[in-house]
Amino acid sequence: MRKGSGPLPLSDHGAILHALEAGTAPMGLADILHALGFPLSLKAQLRAVLHEMALAGTLATLPPGRLKAITGLPEMVRVTVAHLRSDGCAYAHQSHTPDTSILLVSGLSDGTFLLPGDEVLVRLRPCTARNRLREGRPIRLLSRQIKSFPAHLTACCLQDDTTCLATFESCDGRIDLSITVTVPQDNAFFTALKPGVIALLDAAPPQAGKNAPFAMTRILGNCDAPGMAATLSILTHTLPENFTPESEAQAHLASQRPAALETAGRRDLRDLPLVTIDDETAQDFDDAIWAEETAEGFHLVIAIADVSHYVPEGSVLDQEARIRGNSVYLPGHVLPMLPESLSAGACSLKPHEDRLCVYVDLTLNADGQCVSGHLGRALMRSAARLTYRQVQAELDGHDDAAFSLAKLPPALLSTLAKAAAALRQEAVSRGERSENTHAPDAYSIEFDQVGYPVAFTPRPQGLAEDIVARFMIAANRFVADFMRQNSVQGMFRGHAAPKAGQQGRRVPAYYSPVAALHHGLALPAYAHFTSPIRRYADLVTHRAVIATLESTSLPYPSEDDTAAESGLQKMQILHALAGHLHFTERRAASATLACQNRLAALFLRPLCGHAMTAYVTGTTRSAVTLTLTKTGTPSLLFRSALPDDSGLYDDSHTTHAPQRSEATLQPGCMLSVVLRATNPARGTLTLAADSHAR
């Protein structure tokens, strides 16, 4: 802006915002005026303008700490609604601090009903005490993620001769409200109103002086209907389901190009007996592996589907994949990141079919350390599609009629196992932390022909699974080192060490455009590279690595101003993308766990009243968190149901064997509980302490 001594252009909020966004250091009144070229005498006028901008929510888009504390300026923030309490109050969090809750002390003034996922402009109340929950008053709804949500009918009674009063409970665990809907007798849904039915509810537009009523827009079926668990998880997590016709057409067209014709600049690996090893139900084969013993150690080749060849950056297909962030594997249902013509077709490394790939060629010594390696693009042909069960049976020496090694080198699987053992030993020597966790997908769920769950079986983590894991870690590690050594702008995978007092707690890994320590793997840099069919971060890494190999773009910004500006913009884009991918990753994990919990609640319903075994995972102020060993389902046991340590309130304990008291319930210990009730619509269980446990 041109310097001058005239009055501050109060209407030019954009110039002020640009000045605040241009720098990186915190700015106060004097800093802003200096950047705009105005005298310090205009501080009062600038303060008034900033007050207007704060109330309008304009300043809420600035990074934390960019604006210095200014007396009298309202603290306005953009928050995302995370949870609705039974009393109607909402908890929210800022996007950059998702672990910090803000209590919204009121609703919106126009009566608009807040829902989880809504982005709201909030005026924070002054912080009165350290570690106290911040409170805020909603000012304006900025965006809405969902308009309808599923709820199950808990009660229904006739209000008069023409209307029925239906009480619903949301299937979304983030909404604890009891919702009442008035349904006229002439409504098409009237006859379907029976306890357990699932309906889509929509908050009607607000009316002056009235709370926002709810209306049924669709009946989905009963809570125990086949496929309902997946449907509810998709709806409550707003997972993208269908691809646009444009992206489907683009994927179909790309899949029609024969891979054998794309040989220019590619190494021919078709004579190498690469094999895929996956679950029995897998359709998208990202990776294939091969190994041979050498005089010094091992020679490994890891081939990864060349998805970047089929998905041009910035295309409609790419935009859809970016929105999804990853494939979501619900029990019995898959939401792929790419259309099926690519994910289970042209990109999938199917046996005996030519496929485009990106390979990592590694030479290891006998101790599993990488001596040398290189990567590039290639053409491959998988020699066999193997399953974990088949490989494990072969390694254990068991006969498996469904498995034939006739066309594979006799020593291939044993060599893969030896190479994996060497890689495992190297990981132990460098300090890799093995996590004994009970992941949501650690149970395999079997369905009957109708679609009901009939068995929950713990997934074995045997040698076959470890072979694949070790080879993938080796490839990801090599690619991360390549990116760091060549200053490649891409997507890294970091994992912070637990803070003091947090030992034993799971610390989530994260994506970052900057190389960072991976504490769990004890590596200075790590990246996701081996699953580009199902993870967008891997596709980003592929593009960055291939561009560097083929010298089609500059790595980190050079001394040239134009390149430096372009590099900075790309870094900002990658930072935003990392945040988005972190969100989609957590969303997918949450949806998968929710679906499994709903299926477990349905599976366990006939066992209400029976005693079961659970292990303690942690404690809260009011309850002990448990996980059932039968299904892997998490639940709560309230402290009031636990035996009293002092014995003051229990005069019968002398006639019974001592029970595990609250004080002895440490994470990992086993406990007998009684299943009181299940809720398949929400995927929750009601447990009680087993008074007969000895």
XYZ file of C-alpha atoms in Angstrom:
694
model
C 0.000 0.000 0.000
C 1.218 3.526 -0.786
C 2.627 5.389 2.213
C 0.738 8.473 3.422
C -0.479 10.408 6.402
C -4.197 10.472 5.537
C -6.893 8.648 7.467
C -6.668 4.867 7.645
C -8.854 3.273 4.939
C -11.239 1.517 7.317
C -12.935 -0.350 4.485
C -9.716 -1.982 3.283
C -9.745 -4.991 5.599
C -8.041 -7.030 2.891
C -4.873 -4.911 3.017
C -4.619 -5.369 6.788
C -5.204 -9.104 6.519
C -2.588 -9.357 3.753
C -0.036 -7.588 5.962
C -0.748 -10.056 8.774
C -0.530 -13.076 6.481
C 2.621 -11.935 4.667
C 4.980 -12.227 7.624
C 5.853 -15.033 9.993
C 6.658 -13.105 13.194
C 3.963 -11.921 15.648
C 2.630 -8.459 14.753
C 1.182 -5.763 16.988
C -0.429 -2.402 16.175
C 2.899 -0.699 15.459
C 4.083 -3.571 13.247
C 0.894 -3.475 11.151
C 1.001 0.286 10.714
C 4.650 0.116 9.720
C 3.906 -2.610 7.149
C 1.071 -0.509 5.698
C 3.139 2.686 5.689
C 0.994 4.642 8.168
C 2.053 6.689 11.227
C 1.795 5.333 14.777
C -0.738 8.049 15.597
C -3.411 5.896 13.932
C -3.199 3.114 16.535
C -6.672 3.871 17.939
C -8.274 3.735 14.497
C -6.449 0.489 13.681
C -7.605 -1.017 16.958
C -11.226 -0.224 16.024
C -10.793 -1.805 12.584
C -9.208 -4.932 14.077
C -12.152 -5.143 16.488
C -14.544 -5.172 13.513
C -12.442 -7.771 11.737
C -12.332 -9.962 14.837
C -16.115 -9.910 15.241
C -16.493 -10.745 11.556
C -14.231 -13.778 12.008
C -11.617 -12.514 9.559
C -8.751 -12.709 12.048
C -9.696 -16.265 13.040
C -8.005 -17.533 9.859
C -4.572 -16.362 11.017
C -2.063 -18.914 12.342
C -1.819 -19.093 16.147
C 0.402 -16.376 17.613
C 0.523 -14.238 14.454
C -1.370 -11.346 16.104
C 0.090 -9.996 19.343
C -2.198 -9.506 22.328
C -4.105 -6.246 21.875
C -6.112 -4.807 24.753
C -9.854 -4.913 24.179
C -9.692 -7.132 21.119
C -12.215 -9.993 21.360
C -10.708 -13.468 21.145
C -12.509 -14.969 18.180
C -11.698 -18.460 16.955
C -12.983 -20.905 14.383
C -13.896 -24.188 16.005
C -15.314 -27.523 14.919
C -18.127 -29.046 16.955
C -16.954 -32.406 18.296
C -19.622 -33.624 20.741
C -23.144 -32.793 21.922
C -23.994 -33.488 25.558
C -27.361 -34.737 26.734
C -28.192 -31.218 27.973
C -27.668 -29.766 24.493
C -24.327 -28.070 25.205
C -21.578 -28.732 22.696
C -17.860 -29.355 22.936
C -15.655 -28.072 20.130
C -11.976 -27.772 19.274
C -9.779 -25.583 17.120
C -8.360 -27.247 14.024
C -4.734 -26.717 15.105
C -5.380 -27.987 18.667
C -7.758 -30.976 18.290
C -6.913 -32.264 21.774
C -8.076 -29.064 23.501
C -11.805 -28.854 24.186
C -13.898 -25.682 24.252
C -17.334 -25.732 25.873
C -19.945 -23.774 23.925
C -22.108 -22.253 26.640
C -25.062 -21.465 24.387
C -26.505 -22.180 20.984
C -26.602 -19.884 18.001
C -28.823 -16.847 18.440
C -30.980 -17.735 15.412
C -31.806 -21.162 16.846
C -29.771 -23.176 14.331
C -29.073 -26.593 15.797
C -25.360 -27.380 15.989
C -24.179 -30.783 14.784
C -20.792 -32.535 14.992
C -18.519 -31.370 12.207
C -20.035 -27.883 12.036
C -17.477 -25.091 11.786
C -18.507 -22.207 14.027
C -17.152 -18.751 14.788
C -16.874 -18.501 18.580
C -16.069 -15.660 20.963
C -13.998 -17.095 23.802
C -14.535 -16.053 27.369
C -11.453 -14.840 29.269
C -9.259 -17.630 30.568
C -9.629 -17.521 34.352
C -7.492 -20.419 35.493
C -4.778 -22.626 34.116
C -5.884 -26.101 32.959
C -9.522 -25.040 33.148
C -11.841 -25.818 30.257
C -12.176 -22.813 27.967
C -15.697 -21.570 27.291
C -17.070 -19.695 24.312
C -20.258 -18.291 22.825
C -21.140 -19.271 19.227
C -21.524 -16.247 16.947
C -22.091 -17.646 13.478
C -22.259 -20.955 11.619
C -19.463 -20.958 9.018
C -19.937 -24.340 7.360
C -21.930 -27.511 7.867
C -20.500 -30.955 7.233
C -23.685 -32.982 7.677
C -27.376 -32.108 7.395
C -28.929 -35.442 8.299
C -27.867 -38.074 10.803
C -29.115 -41.585 11.585
C -31.012 -42.272 14.800
C -32.767 -45.334 16.170
C -36.251 -45.330 17.650
C -36.315 -46.074 21.388
C -39.970 -45.320 22.212
C -43.176 -44.449 20.394
C -46.549 -43.424 21.800
C -49.743 -41.935 20.399
C -50.108 -38.302 21.353
C -53.683 -38.095 20.064
C -55.774 -39.641 17.323
C -53.724 -38.027 14.555
C -50.113 -37.844 15.758
C -47.450 -40.031 17.272
C -44.580 -38.918 19.512
C -41.389 -40.786 18.565
C -38.249 -40.676 20.723
C -34.939 -41.255 18.980
C -31.359 -41.761 20.097
C -28.633 -40.794 17.658
C -26.525 -43.604 16.192
C -23.619 -41.152 16.208
C -21.663 -41.499 19.450
C -20.883 -37.775 19.283
C -24.553 -36.897 19.864
C -25.937 -37.799 23.298
C -29.262 -36.013 22.904
C -32.647 -37.653 23.255
C -34.608 -36.358 20.261
C -38.392 -36.205 20.035
C -40.132 -36.095 16.653
C -43.849 -35.538 16.099
C -45.093 -37.796 13.299
C -48.593 -37.267 11.815
C -50.647 -40.373 11.176
C -50.823 -39.554 7.470
C -47.009 -39.513 7.253
C -45.588 -42.223 4.996
C -43.222 -43.321 7.812
C -45.962 -43.739 10.418
C -46.469 -47.493 9.972
C -42.721 -48.182 10.101
C -42.288 -46.711 13.578
C -41.197 -49.677 15.679
C -38.465 -49.802 18.356
C -35.090 -50.468 16.762
C -35.887 -48.888 13.412
C -33.216 -46.558 12.000
C -34.268 -43.250 10.459
C -32.452 -40.270 8.996
C -33.249 -37.114 10.939
C -32.841 -33.622 9.565
C -32.760 -30.444 11.664
C -35.323 -28.084 10.180
C -34.453 -24.417 9.541
C -34.760 -22.277 12.691
C -37.945 -20.362 13.404
C -38.190 -17.215 15.497
C -38.692 -18.059 19.170
C -38.692 -21.834 18.595
C -36.144 -24.569 18.963
C -35.165 -26.263 15.738
C -37.521 -29.227 15.240
C -36.398 -32.497 13.678
C -38.044 -34.328 10.834
C -37.629 -37.832 9.438
C -36.408 -37.841 5.853
C -35.841 -41.555 5.305
C -36.260 -44.970 6.933
C -33.074 -47.039 6.614
C -34.293 -50.283 8.182
C -33.824 -52.112 11.456
C -30.657 -51.791 13.528
C -29.901 -55.517 13.154
C -30.394 -55.623 9.374
C -27.461 -57.105 7.371
C -25.078 -54.360 6.272
C -26.579 -51.787 8.659
C -23.382 -51.608 10.749
C -21.369 -50.473 7.722
C -24.122 -48.106 6.570
C -24.255 -46.382 9.956
C -20.467 -46.067 10.150
C -20.414 -44.483 6.695
C -23.187 -42.027 7.568
C -21.898 -41.037 11.009
C -18.385 -40.428 9.670
C -19.549 -38.807 6.389
C -17.336 -41.112 4.348
C -17.393 -40.498 0.578
C -19.066 -43.501 -1.041
C -19.721 -42.982 -4.736
C -17.319 -41.681 -7.363
C -18.422 -39.022 -9.819
C -19.174 -40.195 -13.368
C -16.223 -38.084 -14.590
C -13.714 -39.816 -12.313
C -15.162 -43.257 -13.106
C -14.830 -42.533 -16.822
C -11.279 -41.248 -16.415
C -10.294 -44.322 -14.404
C -11.877 -46.670 -16.951
C -10.075 -44.959 -19.827
C -6.732 -45.123 -18.010
C -7.210 -48.798 -17.192
C -7.653 -49.691 -20.870
C -4.037 -48.882 -21.801
C -2.060 -52.156 -21.988
C 0.829 -52.111 -19.522
C 3.099 -53.998 -21.919
C 3.128 -51.001 -24.272
C 4.467 -48.639 -21.567
C 8.052 -49.903 -21.585
C 9.978 -46.714 -22.384
C 12.539 -46.013 -19.670
C 11.400 -48.966 -17.564
C 13.364 -51.946 -16.320
C 11.877 -55.308 -17.298
C 11.271 -57.406 -14.169
C 8.836 -59.860 -15.729
C 11.249 -62.799 -15.418
C 11.708 -62.171 -11.685
C 9.358 -64.393 -9.597
C 7.844 -61.600 -7.519
C 4.923 -62.687 -5.312
C 2.139 -60.836 -3.499
C 1.169 -61.869 0.042
C -2.116 -60.501 1.401
C -5.326 -61.402 3.235
C -7.613 -63.915 1.576
C -10.246 -61.253 0.847
C -7.835 -58.659 -0.590
C -8.423 -57.380 -4.128
C -6.011 -54.425 -4.306
C -2.470 -55.774 -4.394
C -0.091 -52.835 -3.851
C 3.179 -54.688 -3.407
C 5.129 -57.738 -4.546
C 8.403 -59.041 -3.108
C 11.350 -61.259 -4.018
C 14.659 -62.153 -2.381
C 17.746 -64.293 -2.908
C 20.677 -65.137 -0.686
C 24.113 -63.821 -1.625
C 27.592 -64.452 -0.340
C 27.383 -61.270 1.748
C 23.713 -61.408 2.771
C 20.563 -60.833 0.724
C 19.336 -59.215 -2.458
C 15.776 -57.822 -2.227
C 13.376 -56.361 -4.765
C 10.145 -54.716 -3.618
C 7.781 -53.766 -6.461
C 4.998 -51.244 -5.807
C 2.077 -50.462 -8.126
C 2.826 -47.360 -10.240
C -0.452 -45.572 -9.452
C 0.955 -42.166 -10.404
C 1.067 -43.317 -14.041
C -2.720 -43.731 -14.057
C -3.724 -40.824 -11.804
C -2.418 -37.491 -13.175
C -1.840 -34.835 -10.540
C -4.675 -32.289 -10.482
C -7.056 -34.461 -12.505
C -10.651 -35.154 -11.461
C -9.532 -38.626 -10.435
C -6.727 -37.174 -8.329
C -9.047 -34.695 -6.628
C -11.432 -37.479 -5.594
C -8.552 -39.577 -4.249
C -7.264 -36.591 -2.283
C -10.683 -35.979 -0.711
C -10.885 -39.599 0.439
C -7.270 -39.650 1.623
C -7.278 -43.432 1.926
C -9.314 -46.531 1.339
C -11.567 -47.500 4.238
C -11.788 -51.208 5.060
C -14.961 -51.795 7.055
C -15.757 -55.389 8.041
C -17.527 -56.832 5.029
C -17.413 -53.576 3.055
C -14.659 -51.564 1.336
C -14.663 -47.903 0.292
C -11.696 -47.686 -2.116
C -9.669 -44.529 -2.627
C -9.669 -45.166 -6.380
C -12.422 -46.554 -8.645
C -12.500 -50.339 -8.851
C -11.281 -50.362 -12.455
C -7.937 -49.139 -11.067
C -7.841 -50.266 -7.421
C -8.800 -53.869 -8.180
C -7.937 -53.724 -11.880
C -5.124 -52.042 -13.789
C -3.131 -50.960 -10.704
C -3.517 -54.182 -8.722
C -0.511 -56.511 -9.100
C -2.536 -59.525 -10.184
C -0.717 -62.796 -10.910
C 0.458 -63.550 -14.440
C -0.522 -60.093 -15.747
C 1.836 -57.329 -16.871
C 1.773 -54.388 -14.476
C 3.565 -51.052 -14.210
C 5.487 -50.620 -10.980
C 8.043 -48.583 -9.079
C 10.696 -50.834 -7.545
C 13.216 -50.636 -4.716
C 16.307 -52.822 -5.228
C 18.252 -53.406 -1.986
C 21.462 -55.217 -1.079
C 21.699 -56.260 2.566
C 24.554 -57.721 4.564
C 24.029 -60.731 6.816
C 23.030 -58.428 9.709
C 20.159 -56.907 7.726
C 21.862 -53.565 7.143
C 21.361 -51.903 3.753
C 24.684 -51.812 1.902
C 23.372 -50.286 -1.316
C 20.165 -49.742 -3.207
C 18.393 -47.933 -5.984
C 14.871 -47.361 -7.218
C 13.181 -46.770 -10.527
C 10.232 -47.590 -12.745
C 9.699 -51.061 -14.164
C 7.366 -53.539 -15.832
C 6.607 -56.651 -13.765
C 4.474 -59.782 -13.753
C 3.514 -61.346 -10.412
C 4.374 -65.056 -10.289
C 1.761 -65.914 -7.643
C -0.940 -64.413 -5.448
C -0.294 -65.875 -1.987
C -2.226 -65.460 1.255
C -0.816 -65.138 4.762
C -2.416 -68.454 5.695
C -0.850 -70.276 2.746
C 2.611 -68.860 3.376
C 2.434 -69.619 7.099
C 1.327 -73.193 6.387
C 4.232 -73.684 3.982
C 6.772 -72.220 6.421
C 5.393 -74.435 9.206
C 5.749 -77.481 6.974
C 2.019 -78.183 6.760
C 0.483 -79.593 3.601
C -1.980 -77.221 1.965
C -3.871 -78.686 -0.969
C -4.911 -75.228 -2.146
C -1.324 -74.032 -2.365
C 1.169 -75.034 -5.020
C 4.793 -73.951 -5.310
C 5.309 -75.747 -8.603
C 6.058 -72.563 -10.557
C 8.048 -70.798 -7.823
C 11.698 -71.301 -6.857
C 11.711 -73.964 -4.099
C 13.668 -71.804 -1.657
C 11.813 -68.512 -2.273
C 9.616 -68.478 0.834
C 12.388 -69.666 3.136
C 14.670 -66.971 1.691
C 12.011 -64.339 2.266
C 11.757 -65.522 5.873
C 15.550 -65.407 6.373
C 15.761 -61.891 4.909
C 12.889 -60.753 7.147
C 14.667 -62.240 10.167
C 17.801 -60.276 9.304
C 15.769 -57.073 8.930
C 14.035 -57.772 12.240
C 17.363 -58.284 14.012
C 18.674 -55.000 12.562
C 15.539 -53.237 13.807
C 16.061 -54.593 17.325
C 19.704 -53.510 17.328
C 18.837 -49.931 16.318
C 16.208 -49.709 19.070
C 12.859 -50.230 17.362
C 10.034 -50.197 19.901
C 7.629 -53.090 19.452
C 4.104 -52.080 20.443
C 1.909 -54.703 22.076
C -1.363 -53.188 21.005
C -4.857 -54.535 20.425
C -5.737 -52.756 17.213
C -9.363 -52.429 16.036
C -8.606 -54.647 13.045
C -6.889 -57.351 15.151
C -10.056 -59.457 14.899
C -11.326 -61.169 11.781
C -15.120 -61.210 11.516
C -16.895 -64.041 9.734
C -20.374 -63.570 8.256
C -23.062 -66.061 7.337
C -24.698 -66.117 3.928
C -27.269 -63.515 4.991
C -24.633 -61.115 6.312
C -24.853 -61.582 10.089
C -21.617 -61.862 12.121
C -21.123 -65.425 13.352
C -17.545 -65.397 14.657
C -14.846 -63.027 15.914
C -11.387 -64.537 15.530
C -8.148 -62.853 16.668
C -5.873 -62.224 13.705
C -2.646 -64.187 14.081
C 0.471 -62.064 13.768
C 2.728 -64.776 12.452
C 5.863 -65.003 10.384
C 3.996 -64.509 7.097
C 2.671 -61.113 8.213
C 6.093 -60.152 9.569
C 7.793 -60.925 6.255
C 5.631 -58.415 4.423
C 5.913 -55.826 7.199
C 9.738 -56.029 7.262
C 10.047 -55.704 3.501
C 7.677 -52.718 3.433
C 9.535 -50.947 6.256
C 12.825 -51.496 4.435
C 11.409 -49.968 1.229
C 9.784 -47.040 3.040
C 12.998 -46.367 4.946
C 15.125 -46.385 1.794
C 12.741 -44.003 0.002
C 12.699 -41.623 2.999
C 16.505 -41.549 3.024
C 16.498 -40.907 -0.735
C 14.093 -37.989 -0.282
C 16.120 -36.501 2.541
C 19.480 -36.877 0.762
C 18.110 -35.336 -2.447
C 16.086 -32.594 -0.714
C 12.860 -33.887 -2.249
C 9.657 -32.114 -1.277
C 7.247 -34.871 -0.357
C 5.348 -36.425 2.519
C 7.216 -37.893 5.485
C 5.865 -39.959 8.366
C 6.833 -38.814 11.855
C 6.245 -40.324 15.279
C 7.046 -38.325 18.405
C 8.410 -39.869 21.574
C 5.926 -39.957 24.474
C 6.156 -37.036 26.840
C 7.056 -37.378 30.493
C 4.278 -39.210 32.299
C 2.796 -40.584 29.059
C 4.854 -43.769 28.854
C 2.658 -46.683 27.881
C 0.185 -44.511 25.991
C -0.177 -44.765 22.246
C 1.307 -41.720 20.508
C -0.177 -41.343 17.021
C 2.114 -41.007 14.019
C 1.606 -38.067 11.684
C 2.342 -36.806 8.165
C 4.685 -33.902 7.547
C 6.421 -32.334 4.519
C 9.533 -32.101 6.706
C 11.591 -35.163 7.652
C 11.042 -36.003 11.315
C 12.088 -38.660 13.806
C 10.023 -41.841 13.855
C 10.322 -42.826 17.494
C 8.595 -46.205 17.179
C 10.874 -47.396 14.370
C 13.928 -45.565 15.761
C 14.593 -43.949 12.391
C 15.639 -40.350 11.652
C 13.280 -40.276 8.645
C 10.455 -42.446 7.370
C 7.875 -42.204 4.591
C 4.854 -44.099 3.312
C 5.588 -45.418 -0.174
C 4.340 -49.003 -0.440
C 0.523 -48.571 -0.581
C -0.350 -45.974 -3.265
C -3.592 -47.771 -4.199
C -5.068 -47.197 -0.756
C -3.157 -44.204 0.717
C -2.894 -40.792 -0.904
C 0.282 -39.986 1.065
C 2.055 -42.825 -0.749
C 0.886 -41.445 -4.098
C 2.338 -38.037 -3.171
C 5.628 -39.715 -2.291
C 5.655 -41.603 -5.605
C 5.195 -38.401 -7.594
C 7.932 -36.602 -5.692
C 10.428 -39.454 -6.081
C 9.670 -40.081 -9.763
C 9.921 -36.367 -10.575
C 13.362 -36.323 -8.974
C 14.496 -39.483 -10.751
C 13.346 -38.148 -14.122
C 14.464 -34.559 -13.375
C 11.055 -33.202 -14.346
C 10.906 -30.713 -11.486
C 13.214 -28.956 -9.092
C 13.636 -30.357 -5.587
C 13.843 -27.805 -2.763
C 13.848 -24.118 -3.859
C 17.056 -22.884 -5.434
C 18.599 -19.422 -5.245
C 16.288 -18.278 -8.005
C 13.532 -16.076 -6.534
C 10.835 -17.601 -8.723
C 11.817 -21.135 -7.768
C 12.049 -20.153 -4.111
C 8.559 -18.665 -4.176
C 7.230 -21.770 -5.928
C 8.948 -24.016 -3.377
C 7.430 -22.058 -0.482
C 3.969 -22.323 -1.982
C 4.412 -26.051 -2.477
C 5.546 -26.428 1.132
C 2.432 -24.588 2.326
C 0.267 -26.863 0.168
C 1.992 -29.937 1.582
C 1.473 -28.709 5.152
C -2.254 -28.296 4.484
C -2.381 -31.700 2.791
C -0.630 -33.328 5.760
C -3.338 -31.989 8.066
C -6.061 -33.278 5.764
C -4.491 -36.732 5.512
C -4.147 -36.884 9.281
C -7.896 -36.190 9.512
C -8.878 -38.802 6.917
C -6.625 -41.374 8.571
C -8.247 -40.836 11.976
C -11.699 -40.821 10.359
C -11.058 -44.163 8.668
C -9.752 -45.748 11.876
C -12.731 -44.432 13.842
C -15.234 -45.662 11.238
C -13.640 -49.119 11.145
C -13.717 -49.414 14.930
C -17.323 -48.169 15.063
C -18.415 -50.746 12.477
C -16.673 -53.550 14.330
C -18.261 -52.441 17.608
C -21.746 -52.425 16.064
C -21.211 -55.920 14.693
C -19.892 -57.068 18.065
C -22.960 -55.651 19.828
C -25.173 -57.593 17.416
C -23.098 -60.758 17.809
C -23.086 -60.531 21.624
C -26.781 -59.721 22.045
C -27.818 -63.367 22.662
C -25.162 -63.567 25.412
C -26.626 -60.868 27.663
C -26.438 -62.035 31.279
C -23.330 -64.139 30.675
C -19.944 -63.585 32.300
C -17.043 -62.630 30.030
C -13.365 -61.827 30.282
C -11.972 -58.353 29.654
C -8.596 -56.707 30.052
C -8.072 -53.239 31.491
C -6.798 -50.625 29.044
C -6.910 -47.516 31.240
C -8.841 -45.461 33.757
C -10.860 -42.254 33.803
C -12.229 -40.241 36.706
C -15.491 -42.149 36.703
C -14.758 -45.488 35.060
C -12.292 -48.178 34.085
C -11.864 -48.710 30.336
C -11.993 -52.337 29.270
C -11.739 -54.426 26.124
C -13.586 -57.738 25.788
C -11.282 -60.577 24.808
C -14.112 -62.292 22.899
C -14.603 -59.542 20.309
C -12.006 -56.850 21.019
C -14.799 -54.389 21.855
C -13.916 -51.435 24.114
C -16.301 -50.525 26.922
C -16.545 -48.879 30.334
C -17.083 -50.193 33.842
C -18.089 -47.385 36.163
C -16.143 -47.092 39.401
C -19.339 -47.256 41.433
C -19.726 -50.877 40.294
C -16.278 -51.859 41.535
C -15.577 -53.369 44.969
C -14.711 -50.881 47.721
C -11.132 -51.113 48.957
C -11.999 -50.243 52.557
C -14.837 -52.741 52.951
C -16.927 -50.190 54.877
C -19.918 -50.652 52.598
C -19.703 -54.411 52.024
C -20.373 -56.719 54.947
C -20.523 -59.809 52.763
C -16.961 -59.840 51.477
C -15.850 -62.198 54.245
C -18.003 -64.939 52.744
C -16.633 -64.516 49.239
C -13.212 -64.777 47.721
C -11.529 -61.349 47.428
C -12.301 -59.553 44.177
C -9.957 -57.412 42.124
C -10.401 -53.948 43.649
C -10.182 -50.637 41.834
C -6.695 -50.012 43.178
C -5.359 -53.236 41.617
C -6.940 -52.735 38.191
C -3.872 -51.711 36.239
C -3.682 -51.696 32.410
C -3.289 -55.227 31.109
C -4.842 -57.083 34.036
C -7.789 -59.428 33.398
C -11.244 -58.972 34.875
C -14.497 -60.962 34.822
C -17.542 -58.901 33.854
C -21.196 -59.566 33.110
C -22.738 -58.382 29.854
C -25.980 -56.584 30.770
C -27.084 -55.114 27.422
C -25.917 -54.302 23.901
C -26.808 -51.475 21.532
C -26.130 -52.453 17.883
C -27.205 -49.005 16.647
C -24.426 -47.228 18.557
C -22.048 -50.156 19.003
C -21.977 -49.939 22.788
C -22.117 -52.473 25.613
C -23.353 -52.229 29.189
C -21.133 -54.148 31.605
C -21.257 -54.917 35.305
C -18.702 -56.388 37.673
C -19.045 -60.140 38.076
C -20.006 -60.578 41.732
C -19.382 -64.348 41.504
C -15.809 -64.010 40.245
C -13.313 -65.765 42.501
